[in-house]
Amino acid sequence: MISTATLDFLREIKDNNNKLLSNLNVDALLEIISQLSLSLKKPTKEVKSVYDFAGCWESEETAEELIEMIR
């Protein structure tokens, strides 16, 4: 079941997109559809826990340097 807040958020996205898309010509709309379709076909890694993010951060700074920057 989708929450009311989620449905409201999705309605807002739809309304905003309708405003943006209504001014585009058919060729531009077809290109957007094509790009969206391609993005859906790309494999994605399913995140099951926060530990799946371990090692995802790429930086030249050491952990200690990053901690110091945050402080």
mmCIF file of C-alpha atoms in Angstrom:
data_model
loop_
_atom_site.group_PDB
_atom_site.id
_atom_site.type_symbol
_atom_site.label_atom_id
_atom_site.label_comp_id
_atom_site.label_asym_id
_atom_site.label_seq_id
_atom_site.Cartn_x
_atom_site.Cartn_y
_atom_site.Cartn_z
ATOM 1 C CA MET A 1 0.000 0.000 0.000
ATOM 2 C CA ILE A 2 1.338 3.425 -0.948
ATOM 3 C CA SER A 3 1.114 6.132 1.691
ATOM 4 C CA THR A 4 -0.874 9.318 1.183
ATOM 5 C CA ALA A 5 2.331 11.364 1.424
ATOM 6 C CA THR A 6 3.901 9.287 -1.373
ATOM 7 C CA LEU A 7 0.824 9.672 -3.552
ATOM 8 C CA ASP A 8 0.818 13.428 -2.971
ATOM 9 C CA PHE A 9 4.513 13.576 -3.888
ATOM 10 C CA LEU A 10 3.910 11.581 -7.083
ATOM 11 C CA ARG A 11 0.980 13.839 -8.031
ATOM 12 C CA GLU A 12 3.193 16.898 -7.545
ATOM 13 C CA ILE A 13 5.904 15.396 -9.771
ATOM 14 C CA LYS A 14 3.307 14.560 -12.425
ATOM 15 C CA ASP A 15 1.846 18.076 -12.338
ATOM 16 C CA ASN A 16 5.287 19.700 -12.571
ATOM 17 C CA ASN A 17 6.298 17.422 -15.432
ATOM 18 C CA ASN A 18 3.077 18.153 -17.297
ATOM 19 C CA LYS A 19 3.845 21.877 -17.084
ATOM 20 C CA LEU A 20 7.382 21.334 -18.380
ATOM 21 C CA LEU A 21 6.499 18.840 -21.100
ATOM 22 C CA SER A 22 3.494 20.718 -22.489
ATOM 23 C CA ASN A 23 5.819 23.230 -24.177
ATOM 24 C CA LEU A 24 7.979 20.656 -25.963
ATOM 25 C CA ASN A 25 7.563 19.478 -29.541
ATOM 26 C CA VAL A 26 6.984 15.846 -30.491
ATOM 27 C CA ASP A 27 10.639 15.175 -31.355
ATOM 28 C CA ALA A 28 11.814 16.395 -27.948
ATOM 29 C CA LEU A 29 9.166 14.310 -26.173
ATOM 30 C CA LEU A 30 10.178 11.210 -28.136
ATOM 31 C CA GLU A 31 13.818 11.789 -27.183
ATOM 32 C CA ILE A 32 12.864 12.042 -23.509
ATOM 33 C CA ILE A 33 10.865 8.810 -23.782
ATOM 34 C CA SER A 34 13.810 7.115 -25.467
ATOM 35 C CA GLN A 35 16.247 8.230 -22.750
ATOM 36 C CA LEU A 36 13.877 7.136 -19.979
ATOM 37 C CA SER A 37 13.410 3.775 -21.645
ATOM 38 C CA LEU A 38 17.177 3.259 -21.912
ATOM 39 C CA SER A 39 17.678 4.205 -18.270
ATOM 40 C CA LEU A 40 15.107 1.625 -17.176
ATOM 41 C CA LYS A 41 16.949 -1.089 -19.080
ATOM 42 C CA LYS A 42 20.244 -0.444 -17.291
ATOM 43 C CA PRO A 43 20.933 -2.950 -14.534
ATOM 44 C CA THR A 44 20.796 -1.484 -11.073
ATOM 45 C CA LYS A 45 22.215 -2.833 -7.865
ATOM 46 C CA GLU A 46 19.542 -3.439 -5.279
ATOM 47 C CA VAL A 47 20.392 -1.949 -1.907
ATOM 48 C CA LYS A 48 19.374 -4.212 0.943
ATOM 49 C CA SER A 49 21.142 -2.519 3.819
ATOM 50 C CA VAL A 50 23.348 0.444 4.613
ATOM 51 C CA TYR A 51 26.318 -1.906 4.503
ATOM 52 C CA ASP A 52 25.833 -2.165 0.721
ATOM 53 C CA PHE A 53 27.229 1.381 0.573
ATOM 54 C CA ALA A 54 30.530 0.345 2.163
ATOM 55 C CA GLY A 55 33.402 1.297 -0.124
ATOM 56 C CA CYS A 56 31.196 3.398 -2.442
ATOM 57 C CA TRP A 57 32.754 6.720 -1.476
ATOM 58 C CA GLU A 58 35.617 7.661 -3.765
ATOM 59 C CA SER A 59 37.992 10.333 -2.570
ATOM 60 C CA GLU A 60 41.669 11.130 -2.554
ATOM 61 C CA GLU A 61 41.476 12.207 1.085
ATOM 62 C CA THR A 62 42.073 9.688 3.841
ATOM 63 C CA ALA A 63 39.308 8.816 6.274
ATOM 64 C CA GLU A 64 41.058 10.906 8.910
ATOM 65 C CA GLU A 65 41.226 13.934 6.591
ATOM 66 C CA LEU A 66 37.520 13.620 5.778
ATOM 67 C CA ILE A 67 36.621 13.364 9.454
ATOM 68 C CA GLU A 68 38.665 16.478 10.172
ATOM 69 C CA MET A 69 36.959 18.357 7.318
ATOM 70 C CA ILE A 70 33.542 17.412 8.729
ATOM 71 C CA ARG A 71 34.551 18.629 12.195
#
